[in-house]
XYZ file of C-alpha atoms in Angstrom:
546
model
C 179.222 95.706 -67.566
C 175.424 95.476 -66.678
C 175.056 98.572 -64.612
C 172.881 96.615 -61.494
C 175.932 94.402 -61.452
C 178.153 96.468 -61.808
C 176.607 98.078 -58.067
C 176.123 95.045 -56.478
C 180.128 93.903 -57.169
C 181.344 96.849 -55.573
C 179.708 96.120 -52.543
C 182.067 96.420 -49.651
C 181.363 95.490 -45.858
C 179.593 98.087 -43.985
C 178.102 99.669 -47.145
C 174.435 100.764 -47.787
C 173.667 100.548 -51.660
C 170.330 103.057 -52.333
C 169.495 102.574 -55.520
C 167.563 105.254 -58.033
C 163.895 105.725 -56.910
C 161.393 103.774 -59.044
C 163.560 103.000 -61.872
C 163.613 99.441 -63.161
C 166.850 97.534 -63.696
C 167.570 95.183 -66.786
C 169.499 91.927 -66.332
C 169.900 89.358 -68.635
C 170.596 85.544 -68.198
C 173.480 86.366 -70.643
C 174.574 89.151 -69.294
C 174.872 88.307 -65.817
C 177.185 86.917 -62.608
C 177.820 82.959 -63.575
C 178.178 80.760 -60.488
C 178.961 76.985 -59.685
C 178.736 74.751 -56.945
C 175.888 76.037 -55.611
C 174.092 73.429 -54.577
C 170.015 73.414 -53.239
C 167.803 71.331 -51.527
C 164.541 70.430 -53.164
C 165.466 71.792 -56.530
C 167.215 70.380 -59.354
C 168.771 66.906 -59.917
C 171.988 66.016 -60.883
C 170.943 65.463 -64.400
C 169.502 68.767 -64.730
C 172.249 70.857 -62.943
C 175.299 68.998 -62.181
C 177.260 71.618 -61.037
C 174.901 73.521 -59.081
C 175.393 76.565 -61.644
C 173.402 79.772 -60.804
C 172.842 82.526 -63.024
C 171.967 85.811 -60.842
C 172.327 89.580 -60.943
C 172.571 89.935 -57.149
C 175.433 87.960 -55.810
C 176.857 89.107 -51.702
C 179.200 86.009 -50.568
C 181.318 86.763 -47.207
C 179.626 90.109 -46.921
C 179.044 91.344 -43.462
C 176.225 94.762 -42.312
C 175.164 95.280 -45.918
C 172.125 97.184 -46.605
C 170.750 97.327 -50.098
C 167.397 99.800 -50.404
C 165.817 99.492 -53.404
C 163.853 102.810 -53.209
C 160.844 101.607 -54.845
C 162.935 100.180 -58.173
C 162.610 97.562 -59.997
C 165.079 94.517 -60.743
C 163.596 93.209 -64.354
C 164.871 89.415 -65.551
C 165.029 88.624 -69.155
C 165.592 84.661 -69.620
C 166.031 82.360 -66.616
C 168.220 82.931 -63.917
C 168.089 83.202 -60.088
C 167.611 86.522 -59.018
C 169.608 86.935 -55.488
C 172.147 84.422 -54.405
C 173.821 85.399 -50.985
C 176.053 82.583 -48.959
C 178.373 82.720 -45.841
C 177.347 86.850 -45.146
C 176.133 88.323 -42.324
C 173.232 91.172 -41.632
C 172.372 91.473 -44.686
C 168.898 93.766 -45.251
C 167.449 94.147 -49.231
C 164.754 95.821 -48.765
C 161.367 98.565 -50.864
C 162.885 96.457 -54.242
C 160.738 94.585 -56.798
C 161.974 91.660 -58.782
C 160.184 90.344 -62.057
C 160.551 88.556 -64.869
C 159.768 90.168 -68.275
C 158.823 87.085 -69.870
C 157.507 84.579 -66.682
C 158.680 81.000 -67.770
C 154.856 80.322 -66.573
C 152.234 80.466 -69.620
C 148.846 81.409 -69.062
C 145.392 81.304 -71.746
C 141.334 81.808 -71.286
C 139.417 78.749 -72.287
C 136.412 81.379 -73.531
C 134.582 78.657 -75.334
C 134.745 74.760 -75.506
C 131.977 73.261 -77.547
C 132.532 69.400 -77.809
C 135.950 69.375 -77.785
C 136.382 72.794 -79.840
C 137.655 75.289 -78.001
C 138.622 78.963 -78.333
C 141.671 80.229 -76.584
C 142.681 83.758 -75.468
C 146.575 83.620 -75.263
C 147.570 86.299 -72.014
C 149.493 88.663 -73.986
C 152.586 88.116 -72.024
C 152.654 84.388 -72.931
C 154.629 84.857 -76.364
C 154.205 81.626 -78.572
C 154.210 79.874 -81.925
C 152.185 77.270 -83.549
C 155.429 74.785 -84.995
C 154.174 71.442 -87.320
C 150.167 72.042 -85.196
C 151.966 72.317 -82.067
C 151.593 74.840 -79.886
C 154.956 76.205 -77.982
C 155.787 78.750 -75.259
C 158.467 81.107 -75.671
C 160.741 83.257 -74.425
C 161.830 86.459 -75.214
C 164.115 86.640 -77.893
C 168.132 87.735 -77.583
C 170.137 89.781 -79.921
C 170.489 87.170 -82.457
C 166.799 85.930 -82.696
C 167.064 82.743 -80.930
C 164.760 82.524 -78.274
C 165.993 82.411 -74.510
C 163.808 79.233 -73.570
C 161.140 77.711 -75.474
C 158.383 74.911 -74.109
C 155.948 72.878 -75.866
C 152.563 72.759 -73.996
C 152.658 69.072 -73.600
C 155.615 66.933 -72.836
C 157.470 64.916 -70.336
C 158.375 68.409 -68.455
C 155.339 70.124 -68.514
C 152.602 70.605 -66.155
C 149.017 72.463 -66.178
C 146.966 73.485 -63.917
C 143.407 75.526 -64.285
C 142.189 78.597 -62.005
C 138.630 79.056 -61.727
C 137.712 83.188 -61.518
C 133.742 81.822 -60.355
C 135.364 79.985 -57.096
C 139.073 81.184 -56.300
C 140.221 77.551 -56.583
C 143.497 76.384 -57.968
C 143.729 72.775 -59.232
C 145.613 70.323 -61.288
C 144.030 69.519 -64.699
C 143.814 65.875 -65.337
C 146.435 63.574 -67.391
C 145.642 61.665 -70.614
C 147.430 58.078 -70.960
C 151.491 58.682 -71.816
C 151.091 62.007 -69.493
C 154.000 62.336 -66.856
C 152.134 65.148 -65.358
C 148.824 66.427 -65.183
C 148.722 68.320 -68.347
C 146.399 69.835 -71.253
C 145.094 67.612 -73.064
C 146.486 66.735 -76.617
C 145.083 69.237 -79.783
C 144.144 67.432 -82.908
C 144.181 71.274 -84.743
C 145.377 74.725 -84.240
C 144.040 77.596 -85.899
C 144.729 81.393 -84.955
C 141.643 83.141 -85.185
C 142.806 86.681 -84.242
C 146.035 88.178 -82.530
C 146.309 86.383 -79.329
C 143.210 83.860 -79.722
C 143.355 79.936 -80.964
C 140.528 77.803 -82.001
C 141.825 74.091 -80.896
C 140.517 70.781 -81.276
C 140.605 68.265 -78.817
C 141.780 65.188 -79.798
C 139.723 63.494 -77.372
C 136.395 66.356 -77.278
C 135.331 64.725 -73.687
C 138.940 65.692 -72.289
C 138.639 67.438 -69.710
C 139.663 71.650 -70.641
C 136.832 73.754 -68.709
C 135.033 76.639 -70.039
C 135.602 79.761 -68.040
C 139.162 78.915 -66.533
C 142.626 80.355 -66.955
C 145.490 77.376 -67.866
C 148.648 77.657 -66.253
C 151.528 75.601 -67.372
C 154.810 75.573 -66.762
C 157.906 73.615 -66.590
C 158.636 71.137 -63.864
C 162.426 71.877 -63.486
C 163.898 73.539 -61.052
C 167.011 74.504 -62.599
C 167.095 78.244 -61.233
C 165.208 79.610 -58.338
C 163.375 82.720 -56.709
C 166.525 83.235 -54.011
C 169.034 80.740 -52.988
C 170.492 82.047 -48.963
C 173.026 79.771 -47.825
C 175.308 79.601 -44.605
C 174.106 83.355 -43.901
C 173.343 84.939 -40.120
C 170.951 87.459 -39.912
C 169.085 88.289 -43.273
C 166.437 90.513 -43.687
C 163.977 91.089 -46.354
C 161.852 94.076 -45.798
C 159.196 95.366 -48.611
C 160.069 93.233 -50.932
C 157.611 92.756 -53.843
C 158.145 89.684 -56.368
C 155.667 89.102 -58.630
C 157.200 85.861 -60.082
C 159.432 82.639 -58.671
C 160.636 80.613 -61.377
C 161.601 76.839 -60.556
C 161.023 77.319 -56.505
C 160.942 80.440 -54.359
C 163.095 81.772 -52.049
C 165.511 79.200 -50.374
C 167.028 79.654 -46.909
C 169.598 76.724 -46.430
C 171.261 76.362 -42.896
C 170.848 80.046 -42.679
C 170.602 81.325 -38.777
C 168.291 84.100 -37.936
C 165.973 85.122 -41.121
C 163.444 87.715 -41.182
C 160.631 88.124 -44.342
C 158.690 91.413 -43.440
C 155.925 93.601 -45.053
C 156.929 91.420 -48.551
C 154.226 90.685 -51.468
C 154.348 87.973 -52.751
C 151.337 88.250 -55.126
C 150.739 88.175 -59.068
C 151.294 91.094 -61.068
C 148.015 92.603 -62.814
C 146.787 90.692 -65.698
C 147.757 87.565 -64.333
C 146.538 84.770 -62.234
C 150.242 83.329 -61.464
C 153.131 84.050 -58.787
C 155.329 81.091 -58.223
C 156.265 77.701 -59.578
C 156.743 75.945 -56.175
C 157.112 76.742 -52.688
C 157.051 80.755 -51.593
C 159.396 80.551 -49.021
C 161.584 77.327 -48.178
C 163.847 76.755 -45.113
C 165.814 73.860 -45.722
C 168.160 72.734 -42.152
C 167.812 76.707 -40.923
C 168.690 77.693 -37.399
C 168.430 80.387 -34.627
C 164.747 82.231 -35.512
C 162.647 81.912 -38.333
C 160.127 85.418 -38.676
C 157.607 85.817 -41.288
C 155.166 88.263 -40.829
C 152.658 91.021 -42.658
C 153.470 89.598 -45.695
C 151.144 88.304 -48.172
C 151.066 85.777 -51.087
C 148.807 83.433 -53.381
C 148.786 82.257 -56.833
C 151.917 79.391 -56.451
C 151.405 75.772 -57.618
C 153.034 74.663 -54.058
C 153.143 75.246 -50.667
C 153.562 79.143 -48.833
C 156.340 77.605 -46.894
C 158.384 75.111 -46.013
C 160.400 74.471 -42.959
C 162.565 71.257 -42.381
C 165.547 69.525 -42.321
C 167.044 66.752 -44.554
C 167.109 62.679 -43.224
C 170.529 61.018 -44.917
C 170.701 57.288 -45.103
C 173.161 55.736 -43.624
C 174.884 53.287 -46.163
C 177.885 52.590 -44.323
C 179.280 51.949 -40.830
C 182.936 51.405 -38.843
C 182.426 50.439 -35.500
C 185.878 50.322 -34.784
C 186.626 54.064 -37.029
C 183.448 55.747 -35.704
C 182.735 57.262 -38.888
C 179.807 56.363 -40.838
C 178.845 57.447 -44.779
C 175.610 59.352 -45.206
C 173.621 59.509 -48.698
C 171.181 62.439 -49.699
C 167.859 60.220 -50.927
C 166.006 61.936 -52.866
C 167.521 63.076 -56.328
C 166.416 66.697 -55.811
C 168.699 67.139 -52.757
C 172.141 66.657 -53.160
C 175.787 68.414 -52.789
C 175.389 70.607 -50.300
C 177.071 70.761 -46.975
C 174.717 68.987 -44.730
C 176.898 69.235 -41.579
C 179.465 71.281 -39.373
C 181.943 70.106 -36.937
C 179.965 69.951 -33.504
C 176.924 69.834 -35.070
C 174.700 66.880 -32.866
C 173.076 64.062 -34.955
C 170.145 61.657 -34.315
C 169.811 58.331 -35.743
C 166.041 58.089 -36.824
C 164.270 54.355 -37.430
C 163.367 54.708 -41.265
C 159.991 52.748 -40.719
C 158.648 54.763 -37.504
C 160.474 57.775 -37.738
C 161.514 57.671 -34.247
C 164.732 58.966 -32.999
C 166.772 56.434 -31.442
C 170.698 57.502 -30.432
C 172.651 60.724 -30.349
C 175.856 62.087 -30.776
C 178.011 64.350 -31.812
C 179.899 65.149 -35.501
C 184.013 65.135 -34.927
C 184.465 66.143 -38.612
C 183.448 65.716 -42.197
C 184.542 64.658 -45.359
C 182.748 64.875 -48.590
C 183.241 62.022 -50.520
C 181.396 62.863 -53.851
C 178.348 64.795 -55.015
C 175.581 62.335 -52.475
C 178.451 60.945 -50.132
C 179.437 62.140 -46.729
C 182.019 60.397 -44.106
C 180.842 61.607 -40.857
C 183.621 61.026 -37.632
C 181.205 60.873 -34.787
C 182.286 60.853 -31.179
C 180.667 56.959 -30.777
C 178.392 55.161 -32.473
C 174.700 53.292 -31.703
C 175.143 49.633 -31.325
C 172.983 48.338 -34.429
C 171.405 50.310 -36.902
C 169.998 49.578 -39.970
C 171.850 49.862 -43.410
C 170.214 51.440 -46.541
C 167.746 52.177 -44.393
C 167.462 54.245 -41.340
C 168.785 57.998 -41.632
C 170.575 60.681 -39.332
C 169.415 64.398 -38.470
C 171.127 67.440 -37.852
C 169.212 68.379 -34.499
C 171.712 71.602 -33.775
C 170.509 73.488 -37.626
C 167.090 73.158 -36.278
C 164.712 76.592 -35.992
C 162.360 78.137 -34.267
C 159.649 79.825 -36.172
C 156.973 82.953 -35.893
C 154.239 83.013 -38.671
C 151.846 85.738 -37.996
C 150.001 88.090 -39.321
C 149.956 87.320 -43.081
C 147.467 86.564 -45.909
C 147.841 83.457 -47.808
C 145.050 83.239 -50.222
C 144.625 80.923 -53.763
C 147.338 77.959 -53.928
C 147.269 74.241 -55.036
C 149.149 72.945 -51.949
C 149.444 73.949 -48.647
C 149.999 76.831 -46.429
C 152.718 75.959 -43.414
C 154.500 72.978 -43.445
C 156.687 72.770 -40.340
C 158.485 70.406 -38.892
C 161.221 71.549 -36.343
C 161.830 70.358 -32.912
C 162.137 74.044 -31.576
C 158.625 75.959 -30.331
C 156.632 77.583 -33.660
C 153.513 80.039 -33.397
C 151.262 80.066 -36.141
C 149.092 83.206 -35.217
C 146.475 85.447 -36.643
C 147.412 84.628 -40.197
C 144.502 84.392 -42.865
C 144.528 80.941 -45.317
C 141.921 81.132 -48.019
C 140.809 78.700 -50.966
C 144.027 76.925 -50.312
C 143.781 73.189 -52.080
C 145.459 71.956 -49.373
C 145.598 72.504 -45.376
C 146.431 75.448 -44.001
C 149.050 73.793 -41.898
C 150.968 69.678 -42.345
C 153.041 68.698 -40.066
C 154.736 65.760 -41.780
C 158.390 63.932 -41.309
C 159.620 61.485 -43.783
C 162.339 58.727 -44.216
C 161.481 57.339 -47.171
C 160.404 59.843 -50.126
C 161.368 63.532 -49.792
C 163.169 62.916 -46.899
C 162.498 65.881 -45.137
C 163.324 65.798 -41.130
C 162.049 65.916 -38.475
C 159.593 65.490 -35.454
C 157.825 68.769 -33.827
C 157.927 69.117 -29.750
C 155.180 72.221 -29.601
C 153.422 74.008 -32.002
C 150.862 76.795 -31.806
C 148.314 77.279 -33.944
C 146.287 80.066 -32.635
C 144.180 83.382 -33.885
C 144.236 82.376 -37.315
C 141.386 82.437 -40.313
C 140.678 79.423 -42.225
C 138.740 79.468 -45.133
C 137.780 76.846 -47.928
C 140.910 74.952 -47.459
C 141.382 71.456 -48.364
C 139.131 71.396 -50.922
C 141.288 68.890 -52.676
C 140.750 66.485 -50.123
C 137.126 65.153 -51.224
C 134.360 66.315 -52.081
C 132.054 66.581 -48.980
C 135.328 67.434 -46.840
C 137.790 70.393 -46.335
C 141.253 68.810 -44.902
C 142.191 71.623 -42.637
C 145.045 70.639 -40.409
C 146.821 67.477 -41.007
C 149.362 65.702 -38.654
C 150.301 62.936 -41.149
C 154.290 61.919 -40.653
C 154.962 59.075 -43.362
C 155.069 55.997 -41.153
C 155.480 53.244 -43.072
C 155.445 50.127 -39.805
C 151.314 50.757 -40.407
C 151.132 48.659 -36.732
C 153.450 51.659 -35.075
C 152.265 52.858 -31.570
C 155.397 55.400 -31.507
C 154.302 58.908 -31.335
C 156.665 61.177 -34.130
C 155.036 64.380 -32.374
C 154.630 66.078 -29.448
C 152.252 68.656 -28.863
C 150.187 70.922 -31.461
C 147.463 73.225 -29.470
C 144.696 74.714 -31.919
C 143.033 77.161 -30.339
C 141.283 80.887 -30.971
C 140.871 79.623 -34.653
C 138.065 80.705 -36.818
C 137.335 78.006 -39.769
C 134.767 78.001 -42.723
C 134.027 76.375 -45.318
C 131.251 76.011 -48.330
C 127.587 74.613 -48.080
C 127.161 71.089 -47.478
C 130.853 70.820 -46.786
C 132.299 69.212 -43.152
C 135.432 70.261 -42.150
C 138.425 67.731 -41.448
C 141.836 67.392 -39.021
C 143.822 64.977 -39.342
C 146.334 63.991 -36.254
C 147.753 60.608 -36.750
C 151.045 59.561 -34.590
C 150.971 63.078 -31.911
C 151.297 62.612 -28.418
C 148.815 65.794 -27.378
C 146.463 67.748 -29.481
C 144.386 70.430 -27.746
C 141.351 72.020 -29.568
C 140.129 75.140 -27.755
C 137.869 78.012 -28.256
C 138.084 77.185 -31.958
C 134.583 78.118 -34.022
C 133.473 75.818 -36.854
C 130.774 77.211 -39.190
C 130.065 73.349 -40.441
C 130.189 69.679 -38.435
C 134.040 69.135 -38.112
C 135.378 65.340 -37.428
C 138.965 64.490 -36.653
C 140.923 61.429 -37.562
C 143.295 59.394 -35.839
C 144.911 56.536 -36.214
C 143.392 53.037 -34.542
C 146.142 51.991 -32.708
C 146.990 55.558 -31.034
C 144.831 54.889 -27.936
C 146.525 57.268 -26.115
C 146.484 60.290 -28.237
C 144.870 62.772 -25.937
C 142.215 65.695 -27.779
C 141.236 68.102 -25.471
């Protein structure tokens, strides 16, 4: 047996596991703890994980006051796999261990030169690939046998690019060519390799769009494993951790209670440009506390972190019964259990997102794989089938996000939306593509719940964020729930107070908030180093700015 594993499953409650100072740890995605019926939000679909299967070489499930200390050593994946998977444990605290991949599943080359469509490429050395019939394809490491573990073409209906530019810190999507799914690099006419780990390619199409001087990320779009998967735990801690890679998403806290990231770096390992595929840190229907502080991150194609809950349409009703069936939406967010007995539910208007009866869950009965019976103590009056959703209001959090660094990332930095109070405080956001805080809700795409009563956004640094927005404006902070009655007077939100807030941006550059369908903003003592204009929308006549 693997000898990490082999640690980790004889964990017993009470124990603390120290393991050997400094010395890395080899797991391997065949060679590892196999799991099913783990199921996570905002990850794979059915199609492309029906079973919810995890691979992981960390696995605590009904553990209670377990301490593992890594002492500075190193947990080293080989393959594809997610890395910790803990559910229904309590005080749990990993903490001084590294995690890394020893092939990333994310590829990485220089464009040094691209002279009318003929280009010469410097392969990172980590990025192992081969040049198969002109095409160029990523691969993994190889196993025993000489198979590879995973292997990628550079272009196809999975696959998605992005470029980093060293000159101006700024993450961004490359562009798509017609047939494209996602953005993506464009198509090579020829391959040649011109030395150990450089390429001379021709562009198809020598006006596509590959710029000189960047670094090309690509990666897969599938979520089929993850960074972390926490589910139905109380009281985790994560304390010095250091990851230098998330494959698929990162770390996933689902209707956990109480969860702590501390002192963690979340940054890319030297030599490359990269650190996550998604999201950094995702709360998905959390409770209790959310912490998150002195940590520090950049380099992910998504957002720092993510806090909501999950809207389920209602597709069926009995008055009479008082049970009604409940769907998961969105084919990325499915399975999982969604709801406990006492647990109190809202029944949200799918076109204004406003909450409009309340009550209380009796039991539950999972029907299938989307499918949930819900016995509620009574039932609204009308509501609208197929189309308006319910909330779990009791696994909602509160949330502390202060003092970290969040620098490079093509999305966002905070996204919260929880009805409980959240501080946003003395954090620094820079050369983010998108706002250092969105406050959304949604009942129609993602379907992630719900409305905010109070958040503070105070103390903080923002700096060339939003760049993605246009190109004489940086989107800062947006307030943009996903109304879709466009002549909706309803407010979604309560009250978001901006204040103590530093924010810059780049020459000739204004900068941008956005707070469409809030009750209160307040802007105080904040200092703008360019013009700054806020949008709202027409018809909110009350919306009060301060």
């Amino acid at each position: 047996m693997n000898e990490f594993i082999e640690k980790i499953l004889n964990i017993k409650d009470g124990t603390t596991l120290s393991l050997e100072k400094d010395k890395v740890y080899h797991v391997y995605d065949d060679d590892c703890i196999f799991l099913e019926g783990y199921y996570c939000s905002n990850t794979a679909t059915k199609q492309e994980n029906p079973n919810g299967f995890r691979k992981t070489a960390l696995w605590l499930e009904n553990k209670n006051n377990v301490t593992i200390d890594g002492k500075g050593a190193t947990l080293l994946i080989h393959g594809i796999m997610t890395p910790i998977v803990l559910k229904n444990c309590r005080n749990i605290t990993i903490k001084n261990l590294c995690i890394d991949y020893f092939r990333p599943t994310m590829s990485e080359f220089s464009v040094v030169q691209n002279e009318n469509g003929i280009c010469t490429l410097s392969i990172n050395p980590e990025s192992t690939f081969e040049i198969q019939d002109n095409v160029l394809v990523w691969c993994g490491e190889k196993k025993a046998d000489g198979a590879f573990r995973w292997q990628n073409t550079y272009k196809n209906a999975h696959t998605l690019s992005m470029y980093f530019d060293p000159k101006t810190n700024c993450l961004q999507f490359l562009q798509k060519e017609e047939g494209d799914v996602f953005p993506s690099v464009p198509e090579f006419a020829s391959l040649e390799r011109i030395g150990n780990n450089l390429l001379k390619a021709t562009l198809k199409n020598k006006n596509a769009f590959l710029p000189e001087g960047c670094v090309i990320q690509s990666r897969s779009v599938v979520r089929d494993q993850i960074g972390g998967f926490f589910e139905r735990c109380r009281g985790l801690t994560f304390d010095n951790l250091r990851v230098m890679f998330f494959h698929g998403l990162g770390m996933l806290a689902q209707y956990c209670k109480n969860t702590v990231y501390q002192n963690c770096d979340f940054t890319p390992k030297q030599g490359r440009t990269f650190s996550s595929n998604a999201d950094f840190l995702h709360f998905s229907g959390c409770s209790g506390k959310i912490t998150v502080r002195g940590c520090r991150a950049y380099g992910g194609h998504d957002d720092f972190i993510n806090i909501h809950g999950t809207h389920l349409k209602v597709v069926q009703a009995d008055g009479e019964k008082k049970n009604i069936t409940v769907r998961f939406a969105n084919a990325c967010s499915w399975g999982f259990q969604a709801f406990s007995r006492g647990d109190t539910v809202e029944f949200v208007q799918w076109d204004n997102l406003i909450p409009y009866f309340k009550t209380k869950v009796l039991r539950f009965e999972r029907l299938n794989d989307t499918d949930i019976k819900l016995y509620l103590k009574k039932l609204p009056q009308s509501l609208q089938l197929d189309k308006d959703c319910v909330a779990n209001l009791t696994q909602t959090p509160s949330v502390c996000i202060k003092n970290n660094y969040f620098g490079y990332s093509a999305a966002r930095g905070v996204l919260c939306t929880t009805p409980k109070k959240a501080v946003i405080a003395e954090n620094s956001f820079e050369d983010l593509a998108g706002p250092a805080l969105l406050v959304e809700d949604d009942c129609n795409f993602w379907y992630e719940s719900g409305y905010t009563k109070k958040i503070l956004f105070k103390n903080n640094k923002v700096n060339r964020c939003g760049f993605a927005e246009n190109a004489s404006e940086n989107l800062d902070i947006a307030v943009t729930p996903q109304v879709m009655d466009k002549t909706s007077k309803s407010f979604v939100h309560g009250t978001l107070k901006i204040s103590g807030n530093i924010f810059s941006t780049v020459p000739g550059k204004r900068h941008l908030l956005k707070f469409y369908h809030i009750r209160t903003v307040r802007l105080k003592d904040n200092i703008f180093d360019a013009e700054h204009i806020v949008k709202t929308s027409p018809q909110e006549d009350r919306q009060k700015l301060d």
